Coordinates of C-alpha atoms in Angstrom, one line a residue:
M1 CA -182.5 68.8 68.8
Q2 CA -183.2 67.1 65.3
K3 CA -179.5 66.7 64.7
V4 CA -178.9 65.2 67.9
D5 CA -182.0 62.7 67.6
M6 CA -180.5 61.9 63.9
K7 CA -177.0 61.2 65.3
R8 CA -178.5 58.9 68.1
F9 CA -180.5 57.0 65.6
I10 CA -177.5 56.7 63.2
Y11 CA -175.6 55.3 66.4
F12 CA -178.3 52.9 67.4
F13 CA -178.7 51.8 63.6
V14 CA -175.2 50.7 63.3
F15 CA -175.0 49.2 66.6
F16 CA -177.9 47.1 66.0
L17 CA -176.8 45.9 62.6
L18 CA -173.0 45.0 64.0
L19 CA -174.7 43.3 67.2
T20 CA -177.1 41.2 64.8
L21 CA -174.2 40.4 62.5
S22 CA -172.0 39.5 65.6
L23 CA -174.5 37.2 67.3
F24 CA -175.2 35.5 64.0
F25 CA -171.5 34.8 63.3
V26 CA -171.1 33.7 66.9
M27 CA -173.9 31.3 66.7
N28 CA -172.8 29.9 63.2
T29 CA -169.2 29.6 64.4
L30 CA -170.3 27.7 67.4
D31 CA -172.4 25.5 65.4
S32 CA -169.4 24.6 63.0
R33 CA -167.1 24.3 66.0
T34 CA -169.5 21.8 67.5
I35 CA -169.9 19.7 64.3
Q36 CA -166.1 19.8 63.9
Q37 CA -165.3 18.8 67.5
S38 CA -167.8 16.0 67.3
L39 CA -166.2 14.7 64.0
V40 CA -162.7 15.0 65.5
S41 CA -163.7 13.2 68.7
N42 CA -165.3 10.4 66.8
A43 CA -162.2 10.0 64.3
K44 CA -159.8 9.9 67.4
N45 CA -161.9 7.2 69.0
Q46 CA -161.7 5.3 65.6
V47 CA -158.0 5.9 65.5
S48 CA -157.4 4.9 69.3
Y49 CA -159.7 1.8 68.5
A50 CA -157.5 0.6 65.3
E51 CA -154.3 1.6 67.2
S52 CA -155.2 -1.0 70.0
V53 CA -155.9 -3.6 67.4
V54 CA -152.7 -3.1 65.7
D55 CA -150.7 -2.9 69.1
D56 CA -152.4 -6.2 70.0
M57 CA -151.3 -7.8 66.6
L58 CA -148.0 -6.7 66.9
Y59 CA -147.6 -7.8 70.5
E60 CA -148.8 -11.3 69.6
A61 CA -146.6 -11.5 66.7
S62 CA -143.5 -10.4 68.6
M63 CA -144.4 -13.1 71.3
Y64 CA -144.4 -15.9 68.6
G65 CA -140.9 -14.7 67.5
I66 CA -139.5 -14.5 71.0
Q67 CA -141.2 -17.9 72.0
Y68 CA -139.7 -19.7 69.1
T69 CA -136.2 -18.0 69.6
A70 CA -136.1 -19.5 73.3
D71 CA -137.6 -22.9 72.3
S72 CA -135.2 -25.6 73.0
S73 CA -136.5 -27.7 70.2
V74 CA -135.4 -24.8 67.7
R75 CA -132.1 -24.0 69.6
F76 CA -130.9 -27.8 69.5
Y77 CA -132.5 -28.4 66.3
R78 CA -129.5 -28.2 63.9
Q79 CA -127.4 -30.3 66.3
Q80 CA -130.0 -32.9 66.7
I81 CA -130.5 -33.5 62.8
R82 CA -126.9 -33.9 62.5
E83 CA -126.9 -36.9 64.7
L84 CA -129.9 -38.4 62.9
D85 CA -130.2 -40.3 59.5
S86 CA -132.0 -38.6 56.7
Y87 CA -135.4 -40.2 57.5
N88 CA -135.3 -39.3 61.1
A89 CA -133.9 -35.8 60.3
Q90 CA -136.8 -35.3 57.9
M91 CA -139.3 -36.4 60.5
K92 CA -137.8 -34.1 62.9
K93 CA -138.0 -31.2 60.4
N94 CA -141.7 -32.0 59.7
A95 CA -142.6 -32.2 63.3
L96 CA -141.3 -28.7 63.9
V97 CA -143.0 -27.2 60.8
E98 CA -146.2 -28.9 61.9
R99 CA -146.0 -27.5 65.5
M100 CA -145.3 -24.0 63.8
D101 CA -148.2 -24.5 61.6
N102 CA -150.7 -25.6 64.4
A103 CA -149.8 -22.5 66.5
L104 CA -150.8 -20.2 63.5
L105 CA -154.1 -22.0 62.8
S106 CA -156.1 -19.6 65.0
N107 CA -154.2 -16.6 64.3
Q108 CA -155.6 -14.3 61.5
S109 CA -152.9 -11.6 61.3
I110 CA -149.6 -13.9 60.8
E111 CA -148.8 -15.0 57.3
S112 CA -145.9 -17.2 58.0
L113 CA -143.4 -18.3 60.7
A114 CA -139.9 -19.1 59.7
V115 CA -136.4 -20.1 61.5
Y116 CA -133.2 -19.5 59.5
W117 CA -129.7 -20.5 60.6
K118 CA -127.2 -18.2 59.2
Q119 CA -124.2 -20.3 59.4
E120 CA -125.7 -23.4 57.6
H121 CA -127.7 -21.1 55.5
A122 CA -130.9 -23.4 56.4
M123 CA -134.4 -22.5 56.9
I124 CA -137.7 -24.1 57.9
A125 CA -140.9 -22.0 57.3
T126 CA -144.6 -22.6 57.4
R127 CA -144.9 -21.1 53.9
Q128 CA -142.5 -21.1 51.1
D129 CA -141.0 -17.9 49.9
P130 CA -138.4 -17.6 47.0
L131 CA -137.0 -14.5 48.6
A132 CA -136.8 -15.6 52.2
Y133 CA -133.2 -16.7 52.0
E134 CA -132.2 -13.3 50.8
I135 CA -134.5 -11.4 53.4
Y136 CA -133.5 -13.4 56.3
G137 CA -129.9 -13.5 55.5
S138 CA -129.6 -9.8 55.5
V139 CA -131.1 -9.5 59.0
E140 CA -128.6 -8.0 61.6
K141 CA -130.8 -6.8 64.3
R142 CA -134.0 -7.8 66.1
G143 CA -137.4 -5.9 65.8
W144 CA -139.9 -4.8 63.2
Q145 CA -138.8 -4.1 59.6
M146 CA -140.6 -3.3 56.5
V147 CA -139.0 -5.5 53.6
N148 CA -140.4 -5.4 50.1
G149 CA -143.8 -3.9 51.3
N150 CA -144.3 -6.5 54.1
L151 CA -143.9 -6.3 57.7
Y152 CA -141.7 -8.9 59.6
Y153 CA -140.7 -9.2 63.3
F154 CA -137.2 -10.6 63.6
S155 CA -136.0 -12.2 66.9
L156 CA -132.3 -13.2 67.0
Y157 CA -130.5 -15.7 69.0
P158 CA -128.7 -15.2 71.4
Y159 CA -131.8 -13.5 72.7
I160 CA -130.7 -12.5 76.2
R161 CA -128.3 -9.7 74.6
E162 CA -128.1 -8.1 71.4
P163 CA -125.3 -9.7 69.1
R164 CA -122.5 -7.3 68.8
T165 CA -121.7 -8.5 65.1
P166 CA -123.5 -10.3 62.6
D167 CA -121.3 -13.4 62.9
E168 CA -122.5 -13.8 66.6
I169 CA -126.1 -14.6 65.3
Q170 CA -126.9 -18.2 65.2
Y171 CA -130.5 -18.0 64.0
V172 CA -133.2 -15.7 63.1
V173 CA -137.0 -16.3 63.9
G174 CA -139.0 -14.3 61.6
V175 CA -142.7 -13.4 61.8
K176 CA -144.4 -12.1 58.7
L177 CA -147.7 -10.4 59.0
K178 CA -150.7 -10.3 56.7
M179 CA -150.9 -6.8 54.9
D180 CA -154.6 -7.6 54.2
Y181 CA -155.2 -8.0 57.8
L182 CA -153.9 -4.4 58.4
R183 CA -156.2 -3.3 55.4
N184 CA -159.1 -5.1 57.0
V185 CA -158.4 -3.1 60.3
L186 CA -158.7 0.1 58.4
K187 CA -161.9 -1.1 56.8
K188 CA -163.4 -2.1 60.1
S189 CA -162.2 0.9 62.2
F190 CA -163.1 3.7 59.8
N191 CA -166.2 2.7 58.3
E192 CA -168.5 5.6 59.7
G193 CA -168.6 9.2 59.4
G194 CA -167.0 9.4 55.9
S195 CA -163.6 8.9 57.3
E196 CA -160.7 7.1 55.2
A197 CA -157.5 5.9 56.6
F198 CA -154.1 4.4 55.7
F199 CA -150.8 3.6 57.1
L200 CA -147.7 5.8 56.2
V201 CA -144.7 3.5 56.5
G202 CA -141.5 5.8 56.4
D203 CA -140.6 6.6 52.7
G204 CA -142.3 3.5 51.5
P205 CA -145.7 3.0 50.0
T206 CA -148.8 3.9 51.8
I207 CA -151.0 0.7 53.1
S208 CA -154.9 1.7 52.6
N209 CA -158.0 -0.3 52.0
G210 CA -158.8 2.0 48.8
P211 CA -157.6 4.9 46.8
L212 CA -156.4 8.0 48.6
V213 CA -157.3 11.9 48.1
E214 CA -154.4 13.1 46.1
G215 CA -151.9 15.1 48.1
I216 CA -153.1 14.0 51.5
A217 CA -150.3 11.5 51.8
N218 CA -147.7 14.0 50.8
Q219 CA -148.9 16.5 53.1
A220 CA -149.0 13.9 55.9
R221 CA -145.3 13.1 55.3
E222 CA -144.4 16.8 55.7
T223 CA -146.6 17.4 58.7
V224 CA -146.7 14.3 61.1
A225 CA -144.3 14.1 64.0
P226 CA -143.2 11.0 65.9
D227 CA -145.0 11.3 69.0
P228 CA -146.3 8.1 70.3
K229 CA -148.4 9.6 73.0
E230 CA -150.6 12.2 71.4
I231 CA -152.9 12.1 68.2
L232 CA -151.9 15.1 66.1
K233 CA -154.2 17.0 63.9
F234 CA -153.9 19.3 60.7
D235 CA -156.0 20.7 58.1
Y236 CA -156.0 20.0 54.3
A237 CA -157.7 21.7 51.5
S238 CA -157.9 20.4 48.1
G239 CA -159.8 22.5 45.5
R240 CA -163.2 23.3 47.0
E241 CA -163.0 20.3 49.5
D242 CA -161.6 20.6 53.2
Y243 CA -160.4 18.0 55.4
F244 CA -159.1 17.6 58.9
V245 CA -156.3 14.8 59.2
L246 CA -155.2 12.9 62.2
S247 CA -152.2 11.3 62.6
K248 CA -150.8 8.7 65.4
Y249 CA -147.5 7.2 65.5
I250 CA -147.0 3.6 66.1
E251 CA -143.7 3.3 67.6
P252 CA -142.7 -0.5 67.2
I253 CA -143.1 -0.4 63.5
D254 CA -142.1 3.2 62.9
T255 CA -145.3 3.9 61.0
Y256 CA -148.1 6.4 61.1
L257 CA -151.8 5.7 61.3
V258 CA -153.4 8.7 59.3
T259 CA -157.2 9.1 58.9
Y260 CA -158.8 12.2 57.0
T261 CA -162.5 13.3 57.1
R262 CA -164.1 15.6 54.7
T263 CA -165.8 18.6 56.3
S264 CA -167.1 20.7 53.5
D265 CA -170.1 18.4 52.8
L266 CA -171.3 18.4 56.3
L267 CA -170.9 22.2 56.9
E268 CA -172.1 23.1 53.5
P269 CA -175.9 23.9 54.9
L270 CA -174.4 26.1 57.4
N271 CA -172.0 28.0 54.9
R272 CA -175.2 28.7 52.7
N273 CA -177.3 30.0 55.4
R274 CA -174.2 32.3 56.2
Q275 CA -174.3 33.6 52.8
M276 CA -177.8 34.4 52.6
F277 CA -177.7 36.1 55.9
V278 CA -174.6 38.2 55.1
G279 CA -176.3 39.3 51.8
S280 CA -179.2 40.5 53.6
I281 CA -177.1 42.2 56.2
M282 CA -175.0 43.9 53.5
A283 CA -178.1 45.4 51.6
V284 CA -179.2 47.0 54.9
L285 CA -175.8 48.2 55.8
L286 CA -175.5 49.8 52.4
I287 CA -178.5 51.9 53.1
G288 CA -177.2 52.7 56.4
L289 CA -174.0 53.9 55.0
I290 CA -175.7 56.2 52.7
V291 CA -177.6 57.8 55.6
I292 CA -174.5 57.9 57.7
G293 CA -172.5 59.6 54.6
I294 CA -175.1 62.3 54.4
F295 CA -174.8 62.9 58.2
Y296 CA -170.9 62.8 58.1
R297 CA -170.9 65.3 55.2
N298 CA -173.3 67.9 57.0
F299 CA -172.2 67.5 60.6
Y300 CA -169.8 65.1 61.8
R301 CA -166.9 66.0 59.5
N302 CA -167.0 69.5 61.0
V303 CA -167.1 68.3 64.5
Q304 CA -164.0 66.0 63.8
L305 CA -162.1 68.9 62.2
L306 CA -162.8 71.1 65.4
R307 CA -161.8 68.2 68.0
N308 CA -158.7 67.5 66.0
R309 CA -157.8 71.1 66.1
F310 CA -158.3 71.1 69.9
R311 CA -156.0 68.2 70.2
Q312 CA -153.2 69.9 68.4
V313 CA -153.7 72.9 70.8
E314 CA -153.4 70.5 73.7
R315 CA -150.2 69.2 72.3
G316 CA -148.9 72.9 72.3
D317 CA -149.3 73.8 68.7
Y318 CA -150.7 77.2 69.0
G319 CA -150.2 78.3 65.4
V320 CA -152.9 75.8 64.3
R321 CA -156.0 77.5 62.6
I322 CA -159.2 76.4 60.9
G323 CA -159.8 79.1 58.6
S324 CA -162.5 79.3 56.2
I325 CA -164.2 75.9 55.5
P326 CA -166.4 75.7 52.1
G327 CA -170.1 75.1 53.1
A328 CA -169.7 76.0 56.6
A329 CA -169.3 79.7 56.7
S330 CA -173.0 80.2 56.5
T331 CA -173.7 77.8 59.3
E332 CA -173.4 77.9 63.1
F333 CA -170.0 76.1 62.4
G334 CA -168.6 79.1 60.5
T335 CA -169.2 81.1 63.8
L336 CA -167.6 78.6 66.0
F337 CA -164.5 78.1 63.7
G338 CA -164.0 81.8 63.8
G339 CA -164.2 81.9 67.4
F340 CA -161.6 79.1 67.8
D341 CA -159.1 80.8 65.5
H342 CA -159.5 84.1 67.5
M343 CA -159.1 82.2 70.8
V344 CA -156.0 80.3 69.5
A345 CA -154.4 83.5 68.3
R346 CA -154.9 85.3 71.5
T347 CA -153.5 82.4 73.7
E348 CA -150.5 82.2 71.4
S349 CA -149.9 85.9 72.0
L350 CA -150.2 85.6 75.8
L351 CA -147.9 82.6 75.9
E352 CA -145.2 84.5 73.8
S353 CA -145.5 87.3 76.2
L354 CA -145.2 85.2 79.3
K355 CA -142.2 83.3 77.8
T356 CA -140.5 86.4 77.2
E357 CA -141.1 87.6 80.8
T358 CA -140.0 84.2 82.1
D359 CA -136.7 84.4 80.3
L360 CA -136.1 87.9 81.4
R361 CA -136.7 87.0 85.1
R362 CA -134.5 83.8 84.8
S363 CA -131.8 86.0 83.2
A364 CA -132.0 88.5 86.1
E365 CA -132.0 85.8 88.7
M366 CA -128.8 84.3 87.2
K367 CA -127.1 87.7 87.3
Q368 CA -128.1 88.3 90.9
L369 CA -126.8 84.8 91.9
Q370 CA -123.5 85.6 90.0
A371 CA -123.2 89.0 91.7
Q372 CA -123.7 87.2 95.2
I373 CA -120.8 84.7 94.5
N374 CA -118.2 86.9 92.7
P375 CA -117.3 90.0 94.6
H376 CA -115.7 89.0 97.9
F377 CA -114.2 85.7 96.5
L378 CA -112.5 87.7 93.8
Y379 CA -111.0 90.2 96.3
N380 CA -109.6 87.6 98.6
S381 CA -108.1 85.8 95.7
L382 CA -106.5 88.8 94.4
F383 CA -105.0 89.5 98.0
F384 CA -103.6 86.1 98.2
I385 CA -101.8 86.6 94.6
M386 CA -100.3 89.6 95.8
S387 CA -99.1 88.5 99.1
M388 CA -97.4 85.3 97.4
A389 CA -96.1 86.9 94.2
R390 CA -92.6 87.2 95.4
S391 CA -92.6 84.4 98.2
S392 CA -94.2 81.6 96.1
P393 CA -94.5 82.1 92.3
E394 CA -95.8 78.4 91.9
A395 CA -98.7 79.1 94.5
V396 CA -99.5 82.1 92.3
I397 CA -99.4 80.1 89.1
R398 CA -101.9 77.5 90.6
M399 CA -104.1 80.2 92.1
S400 CA -104.1 82.0 88.7
K401 CA -105.1 78.8 86.9
H402 CA -107.9 78.1 89.2
L403 CA -109.1 81.7 89.2
A404 CA -109.1 81.7 85.5
E405 CA -111.0 78.5 85.0
Y406 CA -113.4 79.4 87.7
Y407 CA -114.3 82.8 85.8
R408 CA -114.3 81.3 82.3
Y409 CA -117.0 79.0 83.6
L410 CA -119.0 81.8 84.9
T411 CA -118.8 83.9 81.8
R412 CA -119.9 81.1 79.4
L413 CA -123.1 80.4 81.6
G414 CA -126.3 80.3 79.2
S415 CA -124.1 79.8 76.1
E416 CA -123.3 76.0 76.6
S417 CA -125.1 73.2 78.0
I418 CA -124.2 72.5 81.8
T419 CA -123.4 68.9 83.1
L420 CA -122.7 67.5 86.5
E421 CA -119.1 67.1 85.3
T422 CA -118.7 70.8 84.3
E423 CA -120.7 72.0 87.3
L424 CA -118.1 70.0 89.6
E425 CA -115.3 71.4 87.8
L426 CA -116.2 74.8 89.0
A427 CA -116.5 73.4 92.3
D428 CA -113.1 71.8 92.0
H429 CA -111.6 75.2 91.1
Y430 CA -113.3 77.0 93.9
L431 CA -112.1 74.4 96.5
G432 CA -108.5 74.5 94.9
I433 CA -108.3 78.1 95.4
M434 CA -109.7 77.8 98.9
A435 CA -107.1 75.2 99.8
L436 CA -104.2 77.5 98.8
C437 CA -105.5 80.2 101.1
K438 CA -106.0 77.7 104.2
T439 CA -105.3 74.3 105.4
M440 CA -108.2 72.2 104.0
E441 CA -108.8 68.9 102.3
Y442 CA -111.6 68.0 100.0
E443 CA -113.0 65.4 97.9
I444 CA -115.6 65.1 94.7
I445 CA -116.8 61.7 94.1
L446 CA -118.8 61.6 90.7
P447 CA -119.6 58.3 88.9
D448 CA -118.9 58.0 85.3
L449 CA -122.5 57.3 84.3
L450 CA -123.6 60.8 85.9
K451 CA -120.9 62.9 84.3
K452 CA -122.7 64.0 81.3
Q453 CA -126.3 64.3 82.8
P454 CA -127.7 68.0 82.5
I455 CA -128.1 70.4 85.6
M456 CA -129.0 73.9 86.0
P457 CA -126.1 76.0 86.5
L458 CA -124.8 77.5 89.8
I459 CA -126.7 74.8 91.9
I460 CA -123.8 73.2 93.7
Q461 CA -121.4 76.1 93.8
P462 CA -123.4 78.3 96.3
I463 CA -123.7 75.4 98.8
V464 CA -120.0 74.7 98.5
E465 CA -119.2 78.2 99.3
N466 CA -121.9 78.2 102.2
A467 CA -119.9 75.2 103.7
I468 CA -116.8 77.1 103.7
L469 CA -118.0 80.7 105.0
H470 CA -120.5 79.4 107.5
G471 CA -119.1 76.1 108.4
I472 CA -115.3 75.5 108.2
E473 CA -114.6 79.3 109.1
E474 CA -116.7 79.2 112.2
R475 CA -115.2 76.3 113.8
Q476 CA -111.6 76.0 115.1
G477 CA -109.5 73.2 113.4
A478 CA -112.2 72.5 110.6
H479 CA -110.8 71.5 107.3
R480 CA -112.7 68.8 105.5
V481 CA -115.2 69.3 102.5
S482 CA -116.8 66.3 100.4
I483 CA -119.0 66.4 97.5
V484 CA -120.7 63.1 96.6
V485 CA -123.2 62.3 93.9
E486 CA -125.0 59.2 93.8
P487 CA -127.7 58.0 91.3
A488 CA -131.5 57.9 92.6
D489 CA -134.1 56.4 90.5
T490 CA -134.4 58.8 87.5
G491 CA -132.2 61.5 89.0
A492 CA -129.3 62.0 91.4
V493 CA -128.6 63.2 94.9
I494 CA -125.8 65.6 95.4
T495 CA -124.5 65.8 99.0
V496 CA -122.0 68.6 100.1
A497 CA -120.7 68.0 103.5
N498 CA -118.1 69.8 106.1
D499 CA -116.7 69.4 109.3
G500 CA -117.2 72.8 110.2
R501 CA -119.7 74.3 112.9
G502 CA -123.0 72.1 113.0
L503 CA -126.3 73.2 113.9
T504 CA -128.5 72.5 116.8
A505 CA -132.0 70.8 116.3
E506 CA -133.5 74.3 116.8
E507 CA -131.3 76.0 114.3
L508 CA -131.8 73.1 111.6
H509 CA -135.4 73.5 112.0
Q510 CA -135.2 77.4 111.6
L511 CA -133.1 76.8 108.6
K512 CA -135.5 74.4 106.9
Q513 CA -138.5 77.0 107.6
D514 CA -136.5 80.0 106.2
V515 CA -135.5 78.0 103.0
A516 CA -139.3 76.9 102.6
N517 CA -140.6 80.3 102.9
A518 CA -142.2 82.1 99.9
E519 CA -140.0 85.2 100.9
P520 CA -136.3 85.4 101.1
P521 CA -135.0 85.5 104.8
S522 CA -134.2 89.1 106.1
G523 CA -130.6 90.2 105.8
S524 CA -127.9 88.3 103.8
G525 CA -127.9 85.2 105.6
G526 CA -129.6 82.1 104.0
V527 CA -130.5 83.8 100.8
G528 CA -128.2 81.7 98.7
L529 CA -129.8 78.6 100.0
W530 CA -133.4 80.0 99.6
N531 CA -132.6 81.0 96.1
I532 CA -131.5 77.3 95.4
E533 CA -134.4 76.0 96.9
K534 CA -136.7 78.1 94.7
R535 CA -134.9 77.5 91.5
L536 CA -135.2 73.5 92.2
K537 CA -139.0 73.8 92.9
N538 CA -139.4 75.9 89.8
A539 CA -137.4 73.4 87.5
Y540 CA -138.6 70.2 89.2
G541 CA -141.6 70.7 91.3
D542 CA -141.9 68.5 94.3
A543 CA -139.3 66.2 92.8
G544 CA -136.4 68.8 93.5
N545 CA -135.5 70.2 97.0
L546 CA -132.7 70.8 99.5
E547 CA -132.3 68.5 102.5
F548 CA -130.2 69.3 105.7
A549 CA -128.6 67.0 108.1
V550 CA -125.8 67.0 110.8
N551 CA -123.1 64.4 109.5
E552 CA -120.8 62.2 111.3
W553 CA -118.1 64.9 111.4
G554 CA -120.6 67.1 113.6
G555 CA -120.8 69.6 110.7
L556 CA -123.8 70.3 108.3
S557 CA -124.8 68.1 105.3
V558 CA -126.9 69.8 102.4
S559 CA -128.3 67.3 99.8
V560 CA -129.8 68.3 96.6
R561 CA -132.2 66.1 94.7
I562 CA -132.4 66.7 90.9
E563 CA -134.5 64.8 88.2
F564 CA -132.9 64.2 84.8
A565 CA -136.3 63.3 83.2
A566 CA -137.6 66.8 84.1
Q567 CA -136.3 69.5 81.7
E568 CA -135.3 72.8 83.2
G569 CA -138.3 74.9 83.6
G570 CA -140.6 72.1 82.9
N571 CA -144.3 72.6 83.8
Y572 CA -143.1 75.0 86.5
G573 CA -141.2 77.5 84.3
V574 CA -144.2 80.1 84.0
I575 CA -144.9 79.8 87.7
D576 CA -145.0 83.3 89.4
R577 CA -143.1 83.1 92.6
G578 CA -143.6 86.8 93.5

């Protein structure tokens, strides 16, 4: 009783510690997850806000470009100044520049607006730039481009369709953004929660409002994906600092808006509490392990040993023994181990005796079955050879060949594995002999995939012989026999049919009863089928059986169902059938 109480106490102790530790980790994990989710949600809102500001800025800038591309004063400007004198041409230019300047007065995001005529190599702009001619002269397509660290939107005329070649471009309208405005967007959008942000522009430099954590930009280049719909997230660790990073792809300018937030500072209090609690639990667990070790050494180890030995016996290993265990001989376990060894030894001896008895009985059954098949068949074959020896030597040769192969198969039973192919070869030789003695047709159908499947010997042959003796020979004009093998789930169905004398419903019912009886039928009739039924039941249990039916010829069909998954004998090899 004391040992049982001790065992229950140890189980309860371990369970309580594990439960406490599990609950703490679950609560700590939930708290950490809640904080992280809050931080990620806040950062996503910041990213969405910054993206909306950038989208508005890009849309407004692109509208300026499209507006001045389609403006008639720009479109006909070069043609008009050719017709004017120098003074009026300059006044025309000043008016256009002033108009463009006035359009940008209320705009905080656009730095300059310019129009460049490619053929005349002429330009008007709201702000002078020594590199402007080179930049605008290399433009070949409309849209956003990053040039020398600045963002431009280029609109081309003709604007209805994309020019097929650079020579078709008449003029280019360019809108240059203020990069400081982009930095201010980052500063205003990410000024809470300890988040920092930057723009990642292809392989070019990053655009940020301050210094970046070393390595995050490189990690972002390897991780981000051009998905304009989703905000992607990944984690980054640098030394003892942990960050989560969000990225959003801004498709018009082929740029990623990246923000990162340090989580280690916010989660540090939770981590300290976790370490203190784990340390306390480990101290208690260490004491518990010492107690469990003592219990294991004195009691549980011996119980485990006994249980493992029983499992080996369950798997069929009856040669297992426990023997003498140091420290257990003087306790109750010593007596228990000795009783186990004696029990297994007796069981092994009984099984060996039963196996020998089963093998002897199986051998006797086989010899009895062969004795049923051989005598009258051999006599008839020999009489055929004697009668045909002078008149048809060729028939004698065929008969002798079939007869030799037939008896060679019978003499090697038990020494070689039997398959459906070899078993049906025996039936083929038998039917070949019978076809020489009388007018008869037969067919054997065996799929290739079933040829090498194992089968008990002399299962099909007695049924074939029964079809000849009790079917064909008892009906005038009967001459057909068929053997058909068909796959069925994990086994096969073998059907032997003949066009001989059929059975009435009463005779068919009586035959089924005779075959199913525990004792063989009286007399010689039906003994062969009864023997086959019992062998099938012994080998396969309920999975193997004989079935009878009247076929389309009017004769009897006998079907045998076998299972390839079950080994011969199987769990039924030691059943005493009386």
